[in-house]
Short mmCIF file of C-alpha atoms in Angstrom, two decimals:
data_model
loop_
_atom_site.label_atom_id
_atom_site.label_comp_id
_atom_site.label_asym_id
_atom_site.label_seq_id
_atom_site.Cartn_x
_atom_site.Cartn_y
_atom_site.Cartn_z
CA UNK A 1 -24.17 -5.37 10.35
CA UNK A 2 -24.81 -1.74 11.15
CA UNK A 3 -25.03 0.99 8.55
CA UNK A 4 -21.88 2.61 9.96
CA UNK A 5 -20.01 -0.69 9.63
CA UNK A 6 -21.24 -1.03 6.07
CA UNK A 7 -20.13 2.53 5.28
CA UNK A 8 -16.68 1.77 6.68
CA UNK A 9 -16.37 -1.36 4.52
CA UNK A 10 -17.49 0.58 1.44
CA UNK A 11 -14.99 3.36 2.22
CA UNK A 12 -12.16 0.84 2.57
CA UNK A 13 -13.15 -0.90 -0.68
CA UNK A 14 -13.22 2.47 -2.43
CA UNK A 15 -9.83 3.39 -0.98
CA UNK A 16 -8.37 0.06 -2.13
CA UNK A 17 -9.87 0.39 -5.62
CA UNK A 18 -8.52 3.96 -5.89
CA UNK A 19 -5.08 2.69 -4.82
CA UNK A 20 -5.05 -0.07 -7.46
CA UNK A 21 -6.25 2.25 -10.24
CA UNK A 22 -3.73 4.96 -9.31
CA UNK A 23 -0.84 2.51 -9.10
CA UNK A 24 -1.61 1.13 -12.56
CA UNK A 25 -2.04 4.60 -14.08
CA UNK A 26 1.27 5.80 -12.61
CA UNK A 27 2.98 2.36 -12.74
CA UNK A 28 4.26 2.73 -9.20
CA UNK A 29 3.52 3.28 -5.54
CA UNK A 30 4.95 5.39 -2.77
CA UNK A 31 6.50 4.10 0.42
CA UNK A 32 8.41 5.72 3.26
CA UNK A 33 12.16 5.15 3.26
CA UNK A 34 15.14 5.94 5.52
CA UNK A 35 17.92 3.33 5.28
CA UNK A 36 15.10 0.81 4.82
CA UNK A 37 11.34 0.80 4.31
CA UNK A 38 9.17 1.92 7.20
CA UNK A 39 7.58 -0.98 9.08
CA UNK A 40 4.65 -0.39 11.41
CA UNK A 41 3.04 -2.55 14.08
CA UNK A 42 -0.42 -3.84 13.21
CA UNK A 43 -3.27 -4.23 15.68
CA UNK A 44 -2.98 -8.02 15.72
CA UNK A 45 0.75 -8.31 16.36
CA UNK A 46 1.72 -8.35 12.70
CA UNK A 47 3.89 -5.75 11.03
CA UNK A 48 3.07 -3.92 7.84
CA UNK A 49 4.87 -1.77 5.30
CA UNK A 50 2.66 1.18 4.31
CA UNK A 51 2.13 1.91 0.61
CA UNK A 52 0.38 4.92 -0.86
CA UNK A 53 -1.15 5.85 -4.23
CA UNK A 54 0.64 9.19 -4.43
CA UNK A 55 3.44 11.26 -2.98
CA UNK A 56 0.84 13.58 -1.45
CA UNK A 57 -0.89 10.71 0.38
CA UNK A 58 2.42 9.38 1.69
CA UNK A 59 3.51 12.84 2.75
CA UNK A 60 0.19 13.63 4.49
CA UNK A 61 0.21 10.37 6.47
CA UNK A 62 3.89 10.77 7.29
CA UNK A 63 3.25 14.29 8.58
CA UNK A 64 0.68 12.93 11.05
CA UNK A 65 2.81 9.90 12.03
CA UNK A 66 6.03 11.96 12.17
CA UNK A 67 8.25 9.02 11.26
CA UNK A 68 11.21 10.96 9.90
CA UNK A 69 11.08 8.76 6.80
CA UNK A 70 10.91 10.22 3.28
CA UNK A 71 8.19 9.49 0.69
CA UNK A 72 9.93 7.46 -2.00
CA UNK A 73 8.69 6.15 -5.34
CA UNK A 74 8.64 2.40 -6.01
CA UNK A 75 8.07 1.16 -9.55
CA UNK A 76 5.36 -1.40 -10.19
CA UNK A 77 8.03 -3.84 -11.38
CA UNK A 78 10.13 -3.34 -8.21
CA UNK A 79 7.01 -3.76 -6.06
CA UNK A 80 5.72 -6.93 -7.70
CA UNK A 81 9.01 -8.68 -8.47
CA UNK A 82 11.12 -7.78 -5.45
CA UNK A 83 9.45 -5.97 -2.59
CA UNK A 84 6.24 -8.01 -2.20
CA UNK A 85 8.09 -11.36 -2.28
CA UNK A 86 10.63 -10.01 0.23
CA UNK A 87 7.85 -8.82 2.54
CA UNK A 88 6.13 -12.22 2.27
CA UNK A 89 9.34 -14.05 3.17
CA UNK A 90 9.67 -11.85 6.25
CA UNK A 91 5.97 -12.09 7.21
CA UNK A 92 5.43 -8.36 6.78
CA UNK A 93 2.07 -7.38 5.31
CA UNK A 94 1.62 -4.78 2.58
CA UNK A 95 -0.40 -2.02 4.28
CA UNK A 96 -2.42 -0.15 1.70
CA UNK A 97 -3.24 3.53 2.19
CA UNK A 98 -3.38 3.91 5.96
CA UNK A 99 -5.05 7.12 7.07
CA UNK A 100 -4.96 9.09 10.29
CA UNK A 101 -8.42 7.76 11.19
CA UNK A 102 -8.23 4.24 9.82
CA UNK A 103 -5.45 1.70 9.69
CA UNK A 104 -4.13 0.16 6.51
CA UNK A 105 -5.99 -2.18 4.24
CA UNK A 106 -4.22 -5.55 4.49
CA UNK A 107 -5.13 -7.52 1.36
CA UNK A 108 -2.24 -9.98 1.66
CA UNK A 109 0.73 -10.39 -0.66
CA UNK A 110 -0.85 -12.68 -3.23
CA UNK A 111 -4.17 -10.82 -3.39
CA UNK A 112 -2.41 -7.48 -3.88
CA UNK A 113 -0.16 -8.93 -6.58
CA UNK A 114 -3.12 -10.56 -8.35
CA UNK A 115 -5.23 -7.39 -8.15
CA UNK A 116 -2.40 -5.31 -9.58
CA UNK A 117 -1.74 -7.77 -12.40
CA UNK A 118 -5.46 -8.00 -13.27
CA UNK A 119 -5.75 -4.21 -13.36
CA UNK A 120 -2.58 -3.93 -15.46
CA UNK A 121 -3.87 -6.51 -17.92
CA UNK A 122 -7.21 -4.70 -18.12
CA UNK A 123 -5.44 -1.38 -18.78
CA UNK A 124 -3.40 -2.92 -21.59
CA UNK A 125 -6.22 -4.79 -23.30
CA UNK A 126 -8.78 -2.04 -22.79
#
């Protein structure tokens, strides 16, 4: 693997870790909403629903993408108990922190849920 490829993987891992830590600290995520959650086409024919660690991140990406959707808060409970299972049933991937230069991180429904629950447990138990 090239150094540039390694740097990209490290950047994505850092972005994902930042997302998880921010979500647990704030107990929520941000999505883009307008009579339904924004769904985007993935590179491999899948669809994803973008999620962001903050309003500012959602707003910045939305400004570039010009979707017309509005950054909207989603509680951690709503995300884990309702939205992720609904996305899984409809074969829509959770798309973590897409940027203008790089697509979303697609950890999968179960992995995202498990990572969030592990981070929540760690934050509670110290």
